[in-house]
Amino acid sequence: MKSSQIDAYLEVITGAMFSGKTRELHRQYSVFKSCHFKVQVFKRDIDQRYSKDEIVTHDGLKFAKEDVFIAKTVDDIERQIKEDTDVIMIDEAQFYEPEIVKKVDEWVDNGKIVVLTLLPTDYRGETFGPAGDLLAHADKITQVFGRCLFLENGVYCHKPATKTYRKGDIKDIVVVGGAELYEGRCRKHHKIKDK
Ligand SMILES: [Zn+2]
């Protein structure tokens, strides 16, 4: 498929940690692949298990190895974009520099579909890097939710989690971690510190 044949757009998949952003990205990846679109998936790190032909995420989602590219910076992404790529997917776009906002607009204007996953706020509830601008520039926003895991009297709150809560008392903004360090919380329970 020629890129010029596509009605290009920018879609942002946004949600707190454990809301299923990568799952939604993978769902769209599978749809594009079944339509024979050429897809490139950019990630800052690939720490998942490797198999011969696929990259498998911790959720067991499979991306073809030849479609996945490591890019630490926006320049790294741009350098690796192929002429005949139809769809550019970027995982964890909040970690890239502010110039990503201008660049994704350029890529869309040049006929590429761009789909990003985005953690909108950090554990304090502050806007994460370029997240606000990326949401403002999106043609389509898909918001996904996990469930609030605040436990009271043995029952989980279970409201949609729009915030990422960090357990413990670490002050650095960017600390990569999983469920041992973070959980989804609703607005009310994001403000409550664990005792
Ligand atoms: Zn809650």
JSON list of N, CA, C and O in Angstrom, two decimals, residues 37-85:
[
{"chain": "A", "resi": 37, "resn": "PHE", "atom": "N", "xyz": [-1.03, -3.65, 5.79]},
{"chain": "A", "resi": 37, "resn": "PHE", "atom": "CA", "xyz": [-0.34, -2.37, 5.96]},
{"chain": "A", "resi": 37, "resn": "PHE", "atom": "C", "xyz": [1.08, -2.66, 6.47]},
{"chain": "A", "resi": 37, "resn": "PHE", "atom": "O", "xyz": [1.29, -3.61, 7.22]},
{"chain": "A", "resi": 38, "resn": "LYS", "atom": "N", "xyz": [2.01, -1.80, 6.09]},
{"chain": "A", "resi": 38, "resn": "LYS", "atom": "CA", "xyz": [3.36, -1.90, 6.64]},
{"chain": "A", "resi": 38, "resn": "LYS", "atom": "C", "xyz": [3.43, -1.07, 7.92]},
{"chain": "A", "resi": 38, "resn": "LYS", "atom": "O", "xyz": [3.17, 0.12, 7.92]},
{"chain": "A", "resi": 39, "resn": "VAL", "atom": "N", "xyz": [3.77, -1.77, 9.03]},
{"chain": "A", "resi": 39, "resn": "VAL", "atom": "CA", "xyz": [3.74, -1.14, 10.35]},
{"chain": "A", "resi": 39, "resn": "VAL", "atom": "C", "xyz": [5.14, -1.17, 10.96]},
{"chain": "A", "resi": 39, "resn": "VAL", "atom": "O", "xyz": [5.83, -2.18, 10.88]},
{"chain": "A", "resi": 40, "resn": "GLN", "atom": "N", "xyz": [5.54, -0.06, 11.57]},
{"chain": "A", "resi": 40, "resn": "GLN", "atom": "CA", "xyz": [6.76, -0.05, 12.38]},
{"chain": "A", "resi": 40, "resn": "GLN", "atom": "C", "xyz": [6.38, 0.34, 13.81]},
{"chain": "A", "resi": 40, "resn": "GLN", "atom": "O", "xyz": [5.68, 1.33, 14.02]},
{"chain": "A", "resi": 41, "resn": "VAL", "atom": "N", "xyz": [6.83, -0.45, 14.77]},
{"chain": "A", "resi": 41, "resn": "VAL", "atom": "CA", "xyz": [6.54, -0.19, 16.18]},
{"chain": "A", "resi": 41, "resn": "VAL", "atom": "C", "xyz": [7.83, 0.26, 16.87]},
{"chain": "A", "resi": 41, "resn": "VAL", "atom": "O", "xyz": [8.81, -0.49, 16.90]},
{"chain": "A", "resi": 42, "resn": "PHE", "atom": "N", "xyz": [7.82, 1.49, 17.40]},
{"chain": "A", "resi": 42, "resn": "PHE", "atom": "CA", "xyz": [9.01, 2.02, 18.07]},
{"chain": "A", "resi": 42, "resn": "PHE", "atom": "C", "xyz": [8.84, 1.94, 19.58]},
{"chain": "A", "resi": 42, "resn": "PHE", "atom": "O", "xyz": [7.81, 2.34, 20.13]},
{"chain": "A", "resi": 43, "resn": "LYS", "atom": "N", "xyz": [9.88, 1.44, 20.23]},
{"chain": "A", "resi": 43, "resn": "LYS", "atom": "CA", "xyz": [9.90, 1.34, 21.69]},
{"chain": "A", "resi": 43, "resn": "LYS", "atom": "C", "xyz": [11.22, 1.89, 22.18]},
{"chain": "A", "resi": 43, "resn": "LYS", "atom": "O", "xyz": [12.21, 1.85, 21.48]},
{"chain": "A", "resi": 44, "resn": "ARG", "atom": "N", "xyz": [11.24, 2.39, 23.40]},
{"chain": "A", "resi": 44, "resn": "ARG", "atom": "CA", "xyz": [12.50, 2.91, 23.94]},
{"chain": "A", "resi": 44, "resn": "ARG", "atom": "C", "xyz": [13.43, 1.78, 24.38]},
{"chain": "A", "resi": 44, "resn": "ARG", "atom": "O", "xyz": [14.63, 1.90, 24.32]},
{"chain": "A", "resi": 45, "resn": "ASP", "atom": "N", "xyz": [12.84, 0.71, 24.82]},
{"chain": "A", "resi": 45, "resn": "ASP", "atom": "CA", "xyz": [13.63, -0.43, 25.25]},
{"chain": "A", "resi": 45, "resn": "ASP", "atom": "C", "xyz": [12.88, -1.69, 24.87]},
{"chain": "A", "resi": 45, "resn": "ASP", "atom": "O", "xyz": [11.66, -1.69, 24.84]},
{"chain": "A", "resi": 46, "resn": "ILE", "atom": "N", "xyz": [13.61, -2.71, 24.63]},
{"chain": "A", "resi": 46, "resn": "ILE", "atom": "CA", "xyz": [12.96, -4.00, 24.45]},
{"chain": "A", "resi": 46, "resn": "ILE", "atom": "C", "xyz": [13.51, -4.93, 25.50]},
{"chain": "A", "resi": 46, "resn": "ILE", "atom": "O", "xyz": [14.64, -5.39, 25.42]},
{"chain": "A", "resi": 47, "resn": "ASP", "atom": "N", "xyz": [12.75, -5.10, 26.56]},
{"chain": "A", "resi": 47, "resn": "ASP", "atom": "CA", "xyz": [13.23, -5.95, 27.66]},
{"chain": "A", "resi": 47, "resn": "ASP", "atom": "C", "xyz": [12.39, -7.22, 27.76]},
{"chain": "A", "resi": 47, "resn": "ASP", "atom": "O", "xyz": [12.47, -7.96, 28.72]},
{"chain": "A", "resi": 48, "resn": "GLN", "atom": "N", "xyz": [11.59, -7.44, 26.71]},
{"chain": "A", "resi": 48, "resn": "GLN", "atom": "CA", "xyz": [10.71, -8.61, 26.76]},
{"chain": "A", "resi": 48, "resn": "GLN", "atom": "C", "xyz": [11.46, -9.86, 26.33]},
{"chain": "A", "resi": 48, "resn": "GLN", "atom": "O", "xyz": [12.56, -9.80, 25.82]},
{"chain": "A", "resi": 49, "resn": "ARG", "atom": "N", "xyz": [10.79, -10.95, 26.54]},
{"chain": "A", "resi": 49, "resn": "ARG", "atom": "CA", "xyz": [11.35, -12.22, 26.11]},
{"chain": "A", "resi": 49, "resn": "ARG", "atom": "C", "xyz": [11.40, -12.29, 24.59]},
{"chain": "A", "resi": 49, "resn": "ARG", "atom": "O", "xyz": [10.52, -11.79, 23.91]},
{"chain": "A", "resi": 50, "resn": "TYR", "atom": "N", "xyz": [12.43, -12.87, 24.09]},
{"chain": "A", "resi": 50, "resn": "TYR", "atom": "CA", "xyz": [12.56, -13.02, 22.65]},
{"chain": "A", "resi": 50, "resn": "TYR", "atom": "C", "xyz": [12.18, -14.43, 22.23]},
{"chain": "A", "resi": 50, "resn": "TYR", "atom": "O", "xyz": [12.46, -15.38, 22.91]},
{"chain": "A", "resi": 51, "resn": "SER", "atom": "N", "xyz": [11.53, -14.51, 21.08]},
{"chain": "A", "resi": 51, "resn": "SER", "atom": "CA", "xyz": [11.41, -15.81, 20.43]},
{"chain": "A", "resi": 51, "resn": "SER", "atom": "C", "xyz": [12.03, -15.62, 19.06]},
{"chain": "A", "resi": 51, "resn": "SER", "atom": "O", "xyz": [12.49, -14.54, 18.73]},
{"chain": "A", "resi": 52, "resn": "LYS", "atom": "N", "xyz": [12.01, -16.64, 18.26]},
{"chain": "A", "resi": 52, "resn": "LYS", "atom": "CA", "xyz": [12.74, -16.58, 16.99]},
{"chain": "A", "resi": 52, "resn": "LYS", "atom": "C", "xyz": [12.19, -15.49, 16.06]},
{"chain": "A", "resi": 52, "resn": "LYS", "atom": "O", "xyz": [12.92, -14.70, 15.51]},
{"chain": "A", "resi": 53, "resn": "ASP", "atom": "N", "xyz": [10.88, -15.42, 15.94]},
{"chain": "A", "resi": 53, "resn": "ASP", "atom": "CA", "xyz": [10.30, -14.52, 14.95]},
{"chain": "A", "resi": 53, "resn": "ASP", "atom": "C", "xyz": [9.42, -13.43, 15.55]},
{"chain": "A", "resi": 53, "resn": "ASP", "atom": "O", "xyz": [8.88, -12.61, 14.83]},
{"chain": "A", "resi": 54, "resn": "GLU", "atom": "N", "xyz": [9.26, -13.45, 16.87]},
{"chain": "A", "resi": 54, "resn": "GLU", "atom": "CA", "xyz": [8.31, -12.52, 17.46]},
{"chain": "A", "resi": 54, "resn": "GLU", "atom": "C", "xyz": [8.89, -11.90, 18.72]},
{"chain": "A", "resi": 54, "resn": "GLU", "atom": "O", "xyz": [9.76, -12.48, 19.36]},
{"chain": "A", "resi": 55, "resn": "ILE", "atom": "N", "xyz": [8.37, -10.72, 19.06]},
{"chain": "A", "resi": 55, "resn": "ILE", "atom": "CA", "xyz": [8.67, -10.15, 20.37]},
{"chain": "A", "resi": 55, "resn": "ILE", "atom": "C", "xyz": [7.40, -10.28, 21.20]},
{"chain": "A", "resi": 55, "resn": "ILE", "atom": "O", "xyz": [6.31, -9.90, 20.77]},
{"chain": "A", "resi": 56, "resn": "VAL", "atom": "N", "xyz": [7.55, -10.86, 22.37]},
{"chain": "A", "resi": 56, "resn": "VAL", "atom": "CA", "xyz": [6.40, -11.17, 23.20]},
{"chain": "A", "resi": 56, "resn": "VAL", "atom": "C", "xyz": [6.44, -10.25, 24.43]},
{"chain": "A", "resi": 56, "resn": "VAL", "atom": "O", "xyz": [7.42, -10.21, 25.15]},
{"chain": "A", "resi": 57, "resn": "THR", "atom": "N", "xyz": [5.37, -9.49, 24.65]},
{"chain": "A", "resi": 57, "resn": "THR", "atom": "CA", "xyz": [5.34, -8.60, 25.81]},
{"chain": "A", "resi": 57, "resn": "THR", "atom": "C", "xyz": [4.94, -9.39, 27.05]},
{"chain": "A", "resi": 57, "resn": "THR", "atom": "O", "xyz": [4.56, -10.56, 26.96]},
{"chain": "A", "resi": 58, "resn": "HIS", "atom": "N", "xyz": [5.00, -8.74, 28.21]},
{"chain": "A", "resi": 58, "resn": "HIS", "atom": "CA", "xyz": [4.67, -9.45, 29.45]},
{"chain": "A", "resi": 58, "resn": "HIS", "atom": "C", "xyz": [3.21, -9.91, 29.48]},
{"chain": "A", "resi": 58, "resn": "HIS", "atom": "O", "xyz": [2.85, -10.78, 30.25]},
{"chain": "A", "resi": 59, "resn": "ASP", "atom": "N", "xyz": [2.38, -9.31, 28.64]},
{"chain": "A", "resi": 59, "resn": "ASP", "atom": "CA", "xyz": [0.98, -9.74, 28.54]},
{"chain": "A", "resi": 59, "resn": "ASP", "atom": "C", "xyz": [0.81, -10.90, 27.56]},
{"chain": "A", "resi": 59, "resn": "ASP", "atom": "O", "xyz": [-0.31, -11.34, 27.33]},
{"chain": "A", "resi": 60, "resn": "GLY", "atom": "N", "xyz": [1.91, -11.31, 26.95]},
{"chain": "A", "resi": 60, "resn": "GLY", "atom": "CA", "xyz": [1.82, -12.40, 25.99]},
{"chain": "A", "resi": 60, "resn": "GLY", "atom": "C", "xyz": [1.41, -11.95, 24.60]},
{"chain": "A", "resi": 60, "resn": "GLY", "atom": "O", "xyz": [1.01, -12.75, 23.76]},
{"chain": "A", "resi": 61, "resn": "LEU", "atom": "N", "xyz": [1.50, -10.62, 24.34]},
{"chain": "A", "resi": 61, "resn": "LEU", "atom": "CA", "xyz": [1.14, -10.10, 23.02]},
{"chain": "A", "resi": 61, "resn": "LEU", "atom": "C", "xyz": [2.34, -10.21, 22.09]},
{"chain": "A", "resi": 61, "resn": "LEU", "atom": "O", "xyz": [3.46, -9.93, 22.49]},
{"chain": "A", "resi": 62, "resn": "LYS", "atom": "N", "xyz": [2.08, -10.60, 20.85]},
{"chain": "A", "resi": 62, "resn": "LYS", "atom": "CA", "xyz": [3.18, -10.87, 19.93]},
{"chain": "A", "resi": 62, "resn": "LYS", "atom": "C", "xyz": [3.26, -9.84, 18.81]},
{"chain": "A", "resi": 62, "resn": "LYS", "atom": "O", "xyz": [2.29, -9.62, 18.09]},
{"chain": "A", "resi": 63, "resn": "PHE", "atom": "N", "xyz": [4.42, -9.21, 18.68]},
{"chain": "A", "resi": 63, "resn": "PHE", "atom": "CA", "xyz": [4.72, -8.34, 17.55]},
{"chain": "A", "resi": 63, "resn": "PHE", "atom": "C", "xyz": [5.81, -9.03, 16.73]},
{"chain": "A", "resi": 63, "resn": "PHE", "atom": "O", "xyz": [6.77, -9.57, 17.29]},
{"chain": "A", "resi": 64, "resn": "ALA", "atom": "N", "xyz": [5.65, -9.01, 15.40]},
{"chain": "A", "resi": 64, "resn": "ALA", "atom": "CA", "xyz": [6.68, -9.61, 14.56]},
{"chain": "A", "resi": 64, "resn": "ALA", "atom": "C", "xyz": [8.00, -8.87, 14.78]},
{"chain": "A", "resi": 64, "resn": "ALA", "atom": "O", "xyz": [8.03, -7.64, 14.84]},
{"chain": "A", "resi": 65, "resn": "LYS", "atom": "N", "xyz": [9.07, -9.62, 14.92]},
{"chain": "A", "resi": 65, "resn": "LYS", "atom": "CA", "xyz": [10.37, -9.04, 15.27]},
{"chain": "A", "resi": 65, "resn": "LYS", "atom": "C", "xyz": [10.80, -7.97, 14.27]},
{"chain": "A", "resi": 65, "resn": "LYS", "atom": "O", "xyz": [11.36, -6.94, 14.66]},
{"chain": "A", "resi": 66, "resn": "GLU", "atom": "N", "xyz": [10.52, -8.21, 12.99]},
{"chain": "A", "resi": 66, "resn": "GLU", "atom": "CA", "xyz": [10.99, -7.25, 11.98]},
{"chain": "A", "resi": 66, "resn": "GLU", "atom": "C", "xyz": [10.21, -5.93, 12.02]},
{"chain": "A", "resi": 66, "resn": "GLU", "atom": "O", "xyz": [10.59, -4.97, 11.36]},
{"chain": "A", "resi": 67, "resn": "ASP", "atom": "N", "xyz": [9.12, -5.89, 12.79]},
{"chain": "A", "resi": 67, "resn": "ASP", "atom": "CA", "xyz": [8.33, -4.66, 12.88]},
{"chain": "A", "resi": 67, "resn": "ASP", "atom": "C", "xyz": [8.70, -3.79, 14.08]},
{"chain": "A", "resi": 67, "resn": "ASP", "atom": "O", "xyz": [8.18, -2.69, 14.23]},
{"chain": "A", "resi": 68, "resn": "VAL", "atom": "N", "xyz": [9.56, -4.31, 14.96]},
{"chain": "A", "resi": 68, "resn": "VAL", "atom": "CA", "xyz": [9.84, -3.61, 16.22]},
{"chain": "A", "resi": 68, "resn": "VAL", "atom": "C", "xyz": [11.23, -2.97, 16.18]},
{"chain": "A", "resi": 68, "resn": "VAL", "atom": "O", "xyz": [12.21, -3.62, 15.80]},
{"chain": "A", "resi": 69, "resn": "PHE", "atom": "N", "xyz": [11.30, -1.70, 16.57]},
{"chain": "A", "resi": 69, "resn": "PHE", "atom": "CA", "xyz": [12.55, -0.93, 16.49]},
{"chain": "A", "resi": 69, "resn": "PHE", "atom": "C", "xyz": [12.79, -0.22, 17.82]},
{"chain": "A", "resi": 69, "resn": "PHE", "atom": "O", "xyz": [11.87, 0.34, 18.42]},
{"chain": "A", "resi": 70, "resn": "ILE", "atom": "N", "xyz": [14.04, -0.23, 18.26]},
{"chain": "A", "resi": 70, "resn": "ILE", "atom": "CA", "xyz": [14.40, 0.51, 19.47]},
{"chain": "A", "resi": 70, "resn": "ILE", "atom": "C", "xyz": [14.77, 1.93, 19.08]},
{"chain": "A", "resi": 70, "resn": "ILE", "atom": "O", "xyz": [15.53, 2.14, 18.13]},
{"chain": "A", "resi": 71, "resn": "ALA", "atom": "N", "xyz": [14.22, 2.91, 19.78]},
{"chain": "A", "resi": 71, "resn": "ALA", "atom": "CA", "xyz": [14.54, 4.31, 19.52]},
{"chain": "A", "resi": 71, "resn": "ALA", "atom": "C", "xyz": [14.56, 5.05, 20.84]},
{"chain": "A", "resi": 71, "resn": "ALA", "atom": "O", "xyz": [13.55, 5.13, 21.53]},
{"chain": "A", "resi": 72, "resn": "LYS", "atom": "N", "xyz": [15.72, 5.60, 21.19]},
{"chain": "A", "resi": 72, "resn": "LYS", "atom": "CA", "xyz": [15.86, 6.31, 22.46]},
{"chain": "A", "resi": 72, "resn": "LYS", "atom": "C", "xyz": [15.45, 7.76, 22.34]},
{"chain": "A", "resi": 72, "resn": "LYS", "atom": "O", "xyz": [15.15, 8.42, 23.34]},
{"chain": "A", "resi": 73, "resn": "THR", "atom": "N", "xyz": [15.49, 8.30, 21.10]},
{"chain": "A", "resi": 73, "resn": "THR", "atom": "CA", "xyz": [15.19, 9.71, 20.88]},
{"chain": "A", "resi": 73, "resn": "THR", "atom": "C", "xyz": [14.27, 9.85, 19.66]},
{"chain": "A", "resi": 73, "resn": "THR", "atom": "O", "xyz": [14.10, 8.91, 18.89]},
{"chain": "A", "resi": 74, "resn": "VAL", "atom": "N", "xyz": [13.73, 11.06, 19.47]},
{"chain": "A", "resi": 74, "resn": "VAL", "atom": "CA", "xyz": [12.90, 11.32, 18.30]},
{"chain": "A", "resi": 74, "resn": "VAL", "atom": "C", "xyz": [13.71, 11.17, 17.02]},
{"chain": "A", "resi": 74, "resn": "VAL", "atom": "O", "xyz": [13.23, 10.63, 16.02]},
{"chain": "A", "resi": 75, "resn": "ASP", "atom": "N", "xyz": [14.98, 11.63, 17.06]},
{"chain": "A", "resi": 75, "resn": "ASP", "atom": "CA", "xyz": [15.86, 11.44, 15.90]},
{"chain": "A", "resi": 75, "resn": "ASP", "atom": "C", "xyz": [16.06, 9.97, 15.57]},
{"chain": "A", "resi": 75, "resn": "ASP", "atom": "O", "xyz": [16.11, 9.59, 14.39]},
{"chain": "A", "resi": 76, "resn": "ASP", "atom": "N", "xyz": [16.18, 9.15, 16.61]},
{"chain": "A", "resi": 76, "resn": "ASP", "atom": "CA", "xyz": [16.32, 7.69, 16.40]},
{"chain": "A", "resi": 76, "resn": "ASP", "atom": "C", "xyz": [15.11, 7.13, 15.66]},
{"chain": "A", "resi": 76, "resn": "ASP", "atom": "O", "xyz": [15.24, 6.25, 14.82]},
{"chain": "A", "resi": 77, "resn": "ILE", "atom": "N", "xyz": [13.93, 7.64, 16.01]},
{"chain": "A", "resi": 77, "resn": "ILE", "atom": "CA", "xyz": [12.71, 7.19, 15.33]},
{"chain": "A", "resi": 77, "resn": "ILE", "atom": "C", "xyz": [12.79, 7.60, 13.87]},
{"chain": "A", "resi": 77, "resn": "ILE", "atom": "O", "xyz": [12.66, 6.77, 12.96]},
{"chain": "A", "resi": 78, "resn": "GLU", "atom": "N", "xyz": [13.05, 8.91, 13.65]},
{"chain": "A", "resi": 78, "resn": "GLU", "atom": "CA", "xyz": [13.00, 9.45, 12.28]},
{"chain": "A", "resi": 78, "resn": "GLU", "atom": "C", "xyz": [14.00, 8.74, 11.36]},
{"chain": "A", "resi": 78, "resn": "GLU", "atom": "O", "xyz": [13.70, 8.43, 10.21]},
{"chain": "A", "resi": 79, "resn": "ARG", "atom": "N", "xyz": [15.19, 8.48, 11.90]},
{"chain": "A", "resi": 79, "resn": "ARG", "atom": "CA", "xyz": [16.24, 7.83, 11.12]},
{"chain": "A", "resi": 79, "resn": "ARG", "atom": "C", "xyz": [15.81, 6.44, 10.63]},
{"chain": "A", "resi": 79, "resn": "ARG", "atom": "O", "xyz": [16.25, 5.96, 9.60]},
{"chain": "A", "resi": 80, "resn": "GLN", "atom": "N", "xyz": [14.94, 5.78, 11.40]},
{"chain": "A", "resi": 80, "resn": "GLN", "atom": "CA", "xyz": [14.58, 4.39, 11.08]},
{"chain": "A", "resi": 80, "resn": "GLN", "atom": "C", "xyz": [13.27, 4.24, 10.31]},
{"chain": "A", "resi": 80, "resn": "GLN", "atom": "O", "xyz": [12.90, 3.13, 9.93]},
{"chain": "A", "resi": 81, "resn": "ILE", "atom": "N", "xyz": [12.55, 5.37, 10.12]},
{"chain": "A", "resi": 81, "resn": "ILE", "atom": "CA", "xyz": [11.27, 5.27, 9.40]},
{"chain": "A", "resi": 81, "resn": "ILE", "atom": "C", "xyz": [11.53, 4.93, 7.94]},
{"chain": "A", "resi": 81, "resn": "ILE", "atom": "O", "xyz": [12.35, 5.57, 7.28]},
{"chain": "A", "resi": 82, "resn": "LYS", "atom": "N", "xyz": [10.83, 3.91, 7.47]},
{"chain": "A", "resi": 82, "resn": "LYS", "atom": "CA", "xyz": [11.03, 3.48, 6.08]},
{"chain": "A", "resi": 82, "resn": "LYS", "atom": "C", "xyz": [10.04, 4.19, 5.16]},
{"chain": "A", "resi": 82, "resn": "LYS", "atom": "O", "xyz": [8.90, 4.47, 5.56]},
{"chain": "A", "resi": 83, "resn": "GLU", "atom": "N", "xyz": [10.52, 4.42, 3.97]},
{"chain": "A", "resi": 83, "resn": "GLU", "atom": "CA", "xyz": [9.73, 5.12, 2.94]},
{"chain": "A", "resi": 83, "resn": "GLU", "atom": "C", "xyz": [8.33, 4.51, 2.77]},
{"chain": "A", "resi": 83, "resn": "GLU", "atom": "O", "xyz": [7.34, 5.21, 2.69]},
{"chain": "A", "resi": 84, "resn": "ASP", "atom": "N", "xyz": [8.28, 3.17, 2.73]},
{"chain": "A", "resi": 84, "resn": "ASP", "atom": "CA", "xyz": [7.03, 2.50, 2.39]},
{"chain": "A", "resi": 84, "resn": "ASP", "atom": "C", "xyz": [6.18, 2.12, 3.61]},
{"chain": "A", "resi": 84, "resn": "ASP", "atom": "O", "xyz": [5.21, 1.38, 3.50]},
{"chain": "A", "resi": 85, "resn": "THR", "atom": "N", "xyz": [6.57, 2.63, 4.79]},
{"chain": "A", "resi": 85, "resn": "THR", "atom": "CA", "xyz": [5.79, 2.35, 6.00]},
{"chain": "A", "resi": 85, "resn": "THR", "atom": "C", "xyz": [4.46, 3.11, 5.96]},
{"chain": "A", "resi": 85, "resn": "THR", "atom": "O", "xyz": [4.43, 4.29, 5.62]}
]
